[in-house]
Short mmCIF file of C-alpha atoms (C1' of nucleotides) in Angstrom, two decimals:
data_model
loop_
_atom_site.label_atom_id
_atom_site.label_comp_id
_atom_site.label_asym_id
_atom_site.label_seq_id
_atom_site.Cartn_x
_atom_site.Cartn_y
_atom_site.Cartn_z
CA MET A 1 31.70 86.07 109.37
CA VAL A 2 33.09 82.95 110.93
CA ASP A 3 33.58 83.91 114.55
CA THR A 4 31.16 82.43 117.03
CA ALA A 5 31.98 84.82 119.86
CA PRO A 6 32.24 88.50 119.09
CA SER A 7 34.86 89.36 121.70
CA GLU A 8 37.06 86.31 121.25
CA PRO A 9 38.11 85.70 117.61
CA GLN A 10 37.95 81.96 118.16
CA GLU A 11 39.42 80.42 115.00
CA ARG A 12 37.99 77.05 114.17
CA PRO A 13 39.84 74.98 111.57
CA ARG A 14 38.29 75.44 108.16
CA ARG A 15 38.11 72.94 105.39
CA SER A 16 39.99 75.39 103.17
CA ASP A 17 42.99 75.83 105.43
CA ALA A 18 45.19 73.73 103.17
CA THR A 19 44.34 75.89 100.19
CA ARG A 20 44.91 79.07 102.12
CA ALA A 21 48.33 77.83 103.18
CA ALA A 22 49.24 76.75 99.66
CA ILE A 23 48.38 80.20 98.36
CA LEU A 24 50.42 81.85 101.06
CA ASP A 25 53.42 79.62 100.37
CA ALA A 26 53.31 80.26 96.65
CA ALA A 27 52.82 83.97 97.25
CA ARG A 28 55.84 84.17 99.50
CA ASP A 29 58.00 82.44 96.89
CA ARG A 30 56.82 84.59 94.03
CA PHE A 31 57.05 87.89 95.88
CA ALA A 32 60.53 86.96 97.05
CA ALA A 33 61.73 85.89 93.61
CA ASP A 34 60.07 88.49 91.42
CA GLY A 35 59.15 91.50 93.54
CA TYR A 36 55.67 92.92 93.92
CA GLU A 37 54.79 93.90 90.35
CA ARG A 38 56.04 90.83 88.54
CA ALA A 39 54.57 88.44 91.08
CA THR A 40 51.17 88.12 89.42
CA ILE A 41 48.16 86.61 91.09
CA ARG A 42 47.77 84.27 88.15
CA ALA A 43 51.31 82.97 88.58
CA ILE A 44 50.86 82.53 92.30
CA ALA A 45 47.59 80.67 91.76
CA LYS A 46 49.22 78.41 89.20
CA ASP A 47 52.02 77.57 91.63
CA ALA A 48 49.46 76.78 94.30
CA ASP A 49 47.44 74.75 91.79
CA ILE A 50 44.22 76.62 92.34
CA ASP A 51 42.12 79.18 90.54
CA PRO A 52 43.13 82.86 90.66
CA SER A 53 39.72 83.78 91.97
CA MET A 54 40.41 81.86 95.16
CA VAL A 55 43.17 84.28 95.98
CA MET A 56 40.68 87.10 95.80
CA ARG A 57 38.13 85.25 97.88
CA TYR A 58 40.52 84.51 100.71
CA TYR A 59 42.70 87.61 100.69
CA GLY A 60 40.53 90.31 99.15
CA ASN A 61 43.04 91.70 96.69
CA LYS A 62 46.71 91.66 95.83
CA ALA A 63 47.65 94.09 98.55
CA GLY A 64 45.85 91.95 101.11
CA LEU A 65 47.65 88.88 99.89
CA PHE A 66 50.97 90.62 100.23
CA ALA A 67 50.11 91.78 103.72
CA ALA A 68 49.28 88.23 104.73
CA ALA A 69 52.32 86.73 103.02
CA SER A 70 54.88 89.16 104.33
CA GLU A 71 54.86 88.40 108.00
CA ILE A 72 58.47 88.05 108.97
CA ASP A 73 60.26 86.76 112.01
CA LEU A 74 63.97 87.45 112.17
CA ARG A 75 64.22 85.05 115.13
CA LEU A 76 66.77 87.27 116.78
CA PRO A 77 68.42 85.59 119.76
CA ASP A 78 68.46 87.08 123.23
CA LEU A 79 71.52 89.28 122.96
CA ALA A 80 71.71 89.82 126.71
CA ALA A 81 72.81 86.20 127.00
CA VAL A 82 75.73 86.69 124.60
CA PRO A 83 79.22 87.54 125.90
CA ARG A 84 79.59 91.27 125.43
CA ASP A 85 82.73 91.06 123.31
CA ARG A 86 81.16 88.62 120.85
CA LEU A 87 77.98 90.50 120.07
CA GLY A 88 79.17 91.62 116.63
CA GLU A 89 80.17 88.12 115.65
CA GLN A 90 76.91 86.61 116.84
CA LEU A 91 74.92 89.22 114.95
CA ILE A 92 76.60 88.74 111.60
CA ARG A 93 76.48 84.96 111.93
CA HIS A 94 72.79 85.04 112.69
CA PHE A 95 72.01 87.27 109.73
CA LEU A 96 74.09 85.22 107.32
CA ASP A 97 72.02 82.26 108.43
CA ARG A 98 68.81 84.17 107.85
CA TRP A 99 69.85 85.42 104.43
CA GLU A 100 70.90 81.97 103.34
CA GLY A 101 68.28 79.88 105.12
CA ASP A 102 65.28 80.87 103.04
CA GLU A 103 64.10 83.65 100.79
CA THR A 104 62.37 85.64 103.50
CA LEU A 105 64.94 88.40 103.75
CA THR A 106 65.82 88.64 100.08
CA GLY A 107 62.14 88.77 99.28
CA MET A 108 61.40 91.43 101.82
CA VAL A 109 64.10 93.72 100.45
CA ARG A 110 63.18 93.00 96.84
CA VAL A 111 59.61 94.09 97.44
CA ALA A 112 60.36 96.96 99.80
CA VAL A 113 62.55 98.74 97.27
CA THR A 114 59.79 99.32 94.73
CA ASN A 115 56.60 98.98 96.79
CA GLU A 116 55.51 101.31 99.54
CA ALA A 117 53.60 98.65 101.46
CA GLY A 118 56.73 96.53 101.39
CA ALA A 119 58.85 99.40 102.67
CA GLU A 120 56.35 99.95 105.44
CA ARG A 121 56.57 96.31 106.41
CA LEU A 122 60.35 96.49 106.54
CA ARG A 123 60.20 99.56 108.74
CA ASP A 124 57.88 97.63 111.04
CA VAL A 125 60.38 94.80 111.28
CA PHE A 126 62.99 97.31 112.30
CA THR A 127 60.97 98.87 115.10
CA GLU A 128 59.36 95.66 116.30
CA GLN A 129 62.28 93.27 116.13
CA ILE A 130 65.68 94.85 115.59
CA ARG A 131 65.23 97.81 117.90
CA PRO A 132 63.96 95.83 120.90
CA ALA A 133 66.65 93.20 120.48
CA LEU A 134 69.37 95.81 120.54
CA ALA A 135 67.74 97.77 123.35
CA ALA A 136 68.69 94.99 125.73
CA ILE A 137 72.37 95.73 125.35
CA CYS A 138 72.70 99.24 124.00
CA PRO A 139 74.75 101.43 126.33
CA ALA A 140 72.82 104.71 126.10
CA PRO A 141 69.08 104.54 125.35
CA GLU A 142 69.10 107.85 123.48
CA GLU A 143 71.64 106.42 121.05
CA LEU A 144 69.65 103.26 120.37
CA ASP A 145 68.11 104.46 117.12
CA SER A 146 71.38 105.66 115.67
CA ARG A 147 73.24 102.51 116.55
CA ALA A 148 70.46 100.26 115.30
CA ALA A 149 70.41 102.15 111.99
CA LEU A 150 74.17 101.81 111.60
CA ILE A 151 74.05 98.10 112.30
CA GLY A 152 71.14 97.68 109.94
CA SER A 153 72.96 99.53 107.19
CA GLN A 154 75.96 97.23 107.31
CA LEU A 155 73.87 94.08 107.53
CA VAL A 156 71.43 94.94 104.77
CA GLY A 157 74.22 96.26 102.57
CA MET A 158 76.16 93.03 102.65
CA GLY A 159 72.95 91.06 102.12
CA LEU A 160 72.01 93.14 99.13
CA LEU A 161 75.36 92.79 97.38
CA ARG A 162 75.80 89.13 98.24
CA TYR A 163 72.34 87.63 97.87
CA ILE A 164 70.24 89.95 95.73
CA LEU A 165 72.54 91.72 93.29
CA ILE A 166 74.97 88.80 93.49
CA LEU A 167 77.96 91.01 92.94
CA PRO A 168 80.72 88.45 92.34
CA PRO A 169 83.33 89.84 94.76
CA ALA A 170 80.74 89.98 97.53
CA ALA A 171 79.13 86.66 96.75
CA ALA A 172 82.50 84.92 96.52
CA LEU A 173 83.63 86.15 99.91
CA PRO A 174 83.96 83.10 102.20
CA ARG A 175 81.56 83.14 105.08
CA GLU A 176 84.30 83.28 107.69
CA GLU A 177 85.89 86.19 105.92
CA VAL A 178 82.63 88.12 106.07
CA VAL A 179 82.40 87.34 109.76
CA ALA A 180 86.01 88.40 110.38
CA TRP A 181 85.53 91.75 108.65
CA LEU A 182 81.99 92.69 109.72
CA ALA A 183 82.03 91.50 113.31
CA PRO A 184 84.36 94.31 114.48
CA THR A 185 82.28 96.86 112.60
CA LEU A 186 79.04 95.74 114.23
CA GLN A 187 80.73 95.45 117.59
CA ARG A 188 81.89 99.03 117.29
CA TYR A 189 78.48 100.33 116.17
CA LEU A 190 76.95 98.59 119.14
CA THR A 191 79.34 99.13 122.02
CA ALA A 192 81.94 101.77 121.12
CA GLU A 193 81.67 105.27 122.47
CA HIS A 194 80.13 107.88 120.26
CA PRO A 195 83.01 108.99 118.02
CA MET B 1 71.53 104.20 59.03
CA VAL B 2 72.84 107.68 59.62
CA ASP B 3 76.60 107.26 59.53
CA THR B 4 78.34 108.64 56.48
CA ALA B 5 81.62 106.77 56.96
CA PRO B 6 81.51 103.07 57.78
CA SER B 7 84.70 102.95 59.85
CA GLU B 8 84.23 106.16 61.75
CA PRO B 9 80.81 106.48 63.46
CA GLN B 10 80.78 110.19 62.71
CA GLU B 11 77.73 111.53 64.55
CA ARG B 12 76.15 114.49 62.82
CA PRO B 13 73.60 116.46 64.81
CA ARG B 14 70.11 115.33 64.03
CA ARG B 15 66.99 117.39 64.05
CA SER B 16 65.52 114.98 66.60
CA ASP B 17 68.31 115.31 69.15
CA ALA B 18 66.18 117.44 71.43
CA THR B 19 63.44 114.84 71.43
CA ARG B 20 65.89 112.04 72.07
CA ALA B 21 67.33 113.92 75.00
CA ALA B 22 63.89 114.71 76.40
CA ILE B 23 62.98 111.04 76.26
CA LEU B 24 66.19 110.07 77.99
CA ASP B 25 65.70 112.64 80.73
CA ALA B 26 62.15 111.55 81.39
CA ALA B 27 63.19 107.91 81.31
CA ARG B 28 65.91 108.45 83.87
CA ASP B 29 63.48 110.18 86.20
CA ARG B 30 60.79 107.55 85.85
CA PHE B 31 63.09 104.57 86.19
CA ALA B 32 64.67 106.17 89.24
CA ALA B 33 61.37 106.99 90.89
CA ASP B 34 59.33 103.92 90.02
CA GLY B 35 61.67 101.08 89.16
CA TYR B 36 61.68 99.19 85.87
CA GLU B 37 58.20 97.66 85.79
CA ARG B 38 56.19 100.64 86.95
CA ALA B 39 58.06 103.08 84.73
CA THR B 40 55.84 102.67 81.68
CA ILE B 41 56.75 103.87 78.24
CA ARG B 42 53.51 105.78 78.09
CA ALA B 43 54.31 107.65 81.29
CA ILE B 44 57.82 108.44 80.10
CA ALA B 45 56.48 109.68 76.77
CA LYS B 46 53.95 111.87 78.53
CA ASP B 47 56.66 113.41 80.70
CA ALA B 48 58.75 114.08 77.61
CA ASP B 49 55.67 115.47 75.86
CA ILE B 50 55.92 113.19 72.84
CA ASP B 51 54.17 110.14 71.48
CA PRO B 52 54.98 106.70 72.94
CA SER B 53 55.80 105.42 69.49
CA MET B 54 58.75 107.80 69.30
CA VAL B 55 60.37 105.97 72.17
CA MET B 56 60.20 102.78 70.16
CA ARG B 57 61.56 104.42 67.04
CA TYR B 58 64.60 105.88 68.75
CA TYR B 59 65.39 103.18 71.29
CA GLY B 60 63.93 100.01 69.84
CA ASN B 61 62.14 98.75 72.92
CA LYS B 62 61.88 99.27 76.64
CA ALA B 63 65.06 97.34 77.37
CA GLY B 64 66.97 99.46 74.86
CA LEU B 65 65.62 102.61 76.43
CA PHE B 66 66.74 101.47 79.82
CA ALA B 67 70.19 100.60 78.52
CA ALA B 68 70.53 104.07 77.05
CA ALA B 69 69.13 105.80 80.12
CA SER B 70 71.19 103.97 82.71
CA GLU B 71 74.66 105.20 81.97
CA ILE B 72 76.09 106.21 85.28
CA ASP B 73 79.16 108.12 86.34
CA LEU B 74 80.00 108.01 90.03
CA ARG B 75 82.58 110.79 89.46
CA LEU B 76 84.92 109.19 91.94
CA PRO B 77 87.84 111.46 92.81
CA ASP B 78 91.46 110.43 92.43
CA LEU B 79 92.00 108.70 95.73
CA ALA B 80 95.78 108.67 95.33
CA ALA B 81 95.69 112.42 95.89
CA VAL B 82 93.89 112.08 99.22
CA PRO B 83 95.84 111.94 102.50
CA ARG B 84 95.99 108.28 103.42
CA ASP B 85 94.37 108.69 106.83
CA ARG B 86 91.37 110.54 105.42
CA LEU B 87 90.37 108.09 102.69
CA GLY B 88 87.38 106.75 104.61
CA GLU B 89 86.06 110.21 105.34
CA GLN B 90 86.47 111.35 101.75
CA LEU B 91 84.70 108.26 100.46
CA ILE B 92 81.63 108.57 102.64
CA ARG B 93 81.37 112.29 101.99
CA HIS B 94 81.55 111.75 98.26
CA PHE B 95 78.88 109.09 98.30
CA LEU B 96 76.54 111.10 100.51
CA ASP B 97 76.85 113.85 97.91
CA ARG B 98 76.08 111.42 95.12
CA TRP B 99 73.08 109.91 96.90
CA GLU B 100 71.66 113.33 97.67
CA GLY B 101 72.70 115.22 94.55
CA ASP B 102 70.36 113.55 92.10
CA GLU B 103 68.37 110.36 91.68
CA THR B 104 71.05 108.49 89.78
CA LEU B 105 72.11 106.20 92.59
CA THR B 106 68.70 105.63 94.13
CA GLY B 107 67.34 104.85 90.69
CA MET B 108 70.13 102.44 89.86
CA VAL B 109 69.52 100.44 93.03
CA ARG B 110 65.75 100.58 92.68
CA VAL B 111 65.92 99.04 89.24
CA ALA B 112 68.77 96.62 89.90
CA VAL B 113 66.92 94.91 92.72
CA THR B 114 64.08 93.60 90.55
CA ASN B 115 65.52 93.71 87.04
CA GLU B 116 68.37 91.58 85.77
CA ALA B 117 69.57 94.15 83.22
CA GLY B 118 69.68 96.69 86.01
CA ALA B 119 71.69 94.35 88.22
CA GLU B 120 74.10 93.78 85.37
CA ARG B 121 74.53 97.50 84.93
CA LEU B 122 75.28 97.90 88.62
CA ARG B 123 77.86 95.15 88.48
CA ASP B 124 79.47 96.98 85.57
CA VAL B 125 79.66 100.16 87.61
CA PHE B 126 81.45 98.22 90.28
CA THR B 127 84.10 96.72 88.02
CA GLU B 128 84.55 99.79 85.84
CA GLN B 129 84.47 102.55 88.42
CA ILE B 130 84.72 101.43 92.03
CA ARG B 131 87.35 98.75 91.56
CA PRO B 132 89.77 100.89 89.54
CA ALA B 133 89.40 103.82 91.91
CA LEU B 134 90.28 101.65 94.90
CA ALA B 135 93.06 99.85 93.04
CA ALA B 136 95.11 103.03 93.19
CA ILE B 137 95.42 102.80 96.95
CA CYS B 138 94.67 99.23 97.96
CA PRO B 139 97.60 97.69 99.82
CA ALA B 140 97.55 94.14 98.41
CA PRO B 141 96.20 93.66 94.87
CA GLU B 142 94.89 90.20 95.63
CA GLU B 143 92.69 91.66 98.35
CA LEU B 144 91.26 94.37 96.13
CA ASP B 145 88.02 92.56 95.33
CA SER B 146 87.27 91.69 98.94
CA ARG B 147 87.97 95.17 100.21
CA ALA B 148 85.99 96.80 97.43
CA ALA B 149 83.03 94.52 98.19
CA LEU B 150 83.18 95.38 101.89
CA ILE B 151 83.30 99.09 101.19
CA GLY B 152 80.48 98.76 98.71
CA SER B 153 78.36 96.87 101.20
CA GLN B 154 78.59 99.60 103.83
CA LEU B 155 78.02 102.41 101.33
CA VAL B 156 75.06 100.86 99.57
CA GLY B 157 73.57 99.68 102.85
CA MET B 158 73.46 103.16 104.31
CA GLY B 159 72.16 104.55 101.02
CA LEU B 160 69.38 101.99 100.89
CA LEU B 161 68.14 102.62 104.42
CA ARG B 162 68.53 106.39 104.24
CA TYR B 163 67.39 107.30 100.75
CA ILE B 164 65.32 104.45 99.37
CA LEU B 165 63.56 102.75 102.25
CA ILE B 166 63.70 105.99 104.22
CA LEU B 167 63.96 104.20 107.53
CA PRO B 168 63.44 107.04 110.00
CA PRO B 169 66.40 106.36 112.31
CA ALA B 170 68.72 106.18 109.30
CA ALA B 171 67.21 109.11 107.45
CA ALA B 172 67.27 111.29 110.56
CA LEU B 173 70.95 110.68 111.24
CA PRO B 174 72.77 114.01 110.77
CA ARG B 175 75.22 113.98 107.93
CA GLU B 176 78.22 114.57 110.17
CA GLU B 177 77.16 111.73 112.39
CA VAL B 178 77.09 109.37 109.43
CA VAL B 179 80.55 110.57 108.46
CA ALA B 180 81.87 110.14 111.97
CA TRP B 181 80.59 106.56 112.24
CA LEU B 182 81.22 105.25 108.74
CA ALA B 183 84.57 106.87 107.99
CA PRO B 184 86.49 104.61 110.39
CA THR B 185 84.71 101.56 109.01
CA LEU B 186 85.62 102.37 105.43
CA GLN B 187 89.14 103.34 106.47
CA ARG B 188 89.55 99.95 108.08
CA TYR B 189 88.12 98.04 105.12
CA LEU B 190 90.51 99.90 102.89
CA THR B 191 93.78 100.07 104.79
CA ALA B 192 93.69 97.76 107.80
CA GLU B 193 95.49 94.46 107.77
CA HIS B 194 93.46 91.39 106.97
CA PRO B 195 91.89 90.44 110.32
"C1'" DT C 1 59.68 123.02 42.03
"C1'" DA C 2 59.91 118.02 42.63
"C1'" DT C 3 61.91 114.43 45.53
"C1'" DC C 4 63.02 111.84 49.45
"C1'" DG C 5 64.48 110.83 54.03
"C1'" DT C 6 63.20 112.46 58.63
"C1'" DT C 7 60.04 113.63 62.37
"C1'" DG C 8 55.88 113.18 64.56
"C1'" DC C 9 50.97 111.81 65.66
"C1'" DC C 10 47.25 108.62 65.59
"C1'" DA C 11 44.76 104.44 65.98
"C1'" DA C 12 45.09 99.96 66.75
"C1'" DC C 13 46.83 95.32 68.00
"C1'" DA C 14 47.62 91.15 71.09
"C1'" DA C 15 48.74 89.97 75.51
"C1'" DG C 16 48.56 90.25 80.25
"C1'" DC C 17 46.82 92.28 84.39
"C1'" DG C 18 43.59 92.49 88.77
"C1'" DT C 19 39.10 91.54 89.60
"C1'" DT C 20 34.09 89.96 89.42
"C1'" DG C 21 29.98 87.14 89.31
"C1'" DA C 22 27.54 83.13 87.85
"C1'" DC C 23 27.38 78.45 88.58
"C1'" DC C 24 28.12 73.66 90.48
"C1'" DA C 25 29.64 70.04 94.00
"C1'" DA C 26 30.48 68.82 98.68
"C1'" DC C 27 29.41 69.28 103.18
"C1'" DA C 28 27.02 70.30 107.70
"C1'" DT C 29 22.86 71.21 109.94
"C1'" DG C 30 17.68 71.26 110.76
"C1'" DC D 1 15.49 64.31 103.44
"C1'" DA D 2 15.64 69.29 102.67
"C1'" DT D 3 18.37 73.46 103.30
"C1'" DG D 4 21.86 76.69 103.71
"C1'" DT D 5 26.84 77.30 103.88
"C1'" DT D 6 31.32 76.57 102.13
"C1'" DG D 7 35.00 75.31 98.57
"C1'" DG D 8 36.12 75.51 94.03
"C1'" DT D 9 35.84 76.21 88.66
"C1'" DC D 10 34.92 78.89 84.61
"C1'" DA D 11 34.35 82.62 81.65
"C1'" DA D 12 34.45 87.11 81.24
"C1'" DC D 13 34.91 92.30 82.43
"C1'" DG D 14 37.59 96.59 81.87
"C1'" DC D 15 41.98 98.29 81.84
"C1'" DT D 16 46.91 98.86 80.96
"C1'" DT D 17 50.93 97.24 78.90
"C1'" DG D 18 54.63 97.08 75.04
"C1'" DT D 19 54.62 97.40 70.39
"C1'" DT D 20 53.35 98.22 65.30
"C1'" DG D 21 52.12 100.37 60.87
"C1'" DG D 22 49.95 103.98 58.33
"C1'" DC D 23 49.86 108.71 57.21
"C1'" DA D 24 50.64 113.72 57.23
"C1'" DA D 25 53.88 117.59 57.70
"C1'" DC D 26 58.56 119.22 57.54
"C1'" DG D 27 63.38 120.22 55.59
"C1'" DA D 28 67.23 119.55 52.84
"C1'" DT D 29 68.81 118.45 48.29
"C1'" DA D 30 68.52 118.39 43.19
#
DNA sequence: TATCGTTGCCAACAAGCGTTGACCAACATG
DNA sequence: CATGTTGGTCAACGCTTGTTGGCAACGATA
């Protein structure tokens, strides 16, 4: 126990914060690069330049470490502020940035595919971030789930082929070409009438 | 060595063919369900009701077993025989059948995401099956790769969300709704002019 | 019947895994 | 200064992994 007040979890800076952060950083990298099984605690500890037992002390076990390391923020913009006819374009541009910016997204998918906790986390991201963001502009509320799923399918599909499987024809596609092709698709999934 | 003629690899039926097949069946199931790492040779051998050492004898090592167990046939129809304005619909229907029919596709993706040999195999499937099938009907040959990648991205994206991650809004989408939404997308990727 | 490749099981190996507990140094508090 | 808490290292545990080699039973051939 560290808390001084029981009701307020007042977090005072600990001397070990740097170590904790180093572990978390290394864990994120390893999980993203190798997936859950092959990202071993020993490898993570080595990257962080500490002893494997520290990982256990601070995060309990491997599952706890993953839970702590897999907090994701898609940083979705406020779509209500985007011109209605450019929503698709904005969406695909934002996600290309997120896929390419760091290994957060690739890592999340890599883990989610073979690990139930990872899949759960990805489902959380959907309901807590994607759904609300789209709710602001979705025409009919009862269609929100369907439309969000459709949009997600196209976005994650291109990400998978381009950045994880690195399928040459997908990876070689120029960014602007991806935007030109996918933007109308997303725009339709988001704003078109139910077919 | 089993071959009798050096030039012709004349395969005579072996007494162990049943065992070999049982191993391969079990391996396919395990790889599909658990991914490469968690599909252990011991578990596969137990499913096949034989000793783990038999797997090694007949397939060399785990990588060899995977190579033998991961031969995939998408059974793509002859698209040239399909009415041009129904290509998208036919495509999505065929792939929904393949995703749902057995665990071949889900397994392939599950392994490919965290295993390089699996990714390689999936890339092979693309160049050897998807590309040629689309070549028969693609308007401009120089655009074949791009269009095939786009189609692949939408198909694999929906499959991932619906059958692997089992994201509720995607999994709950009625089949005909998926067809109605995705068919126009695929039709456009396949036949529309370059945007 | 004697021979020899094939088929299968068994026990074991070395390596790697997640995890634990003992132990020491540094620090903050009385 | 004495004391308890925290940060960190080390060695080891029990277990699972892929993989290996020995050995017994079978089946075809001679």
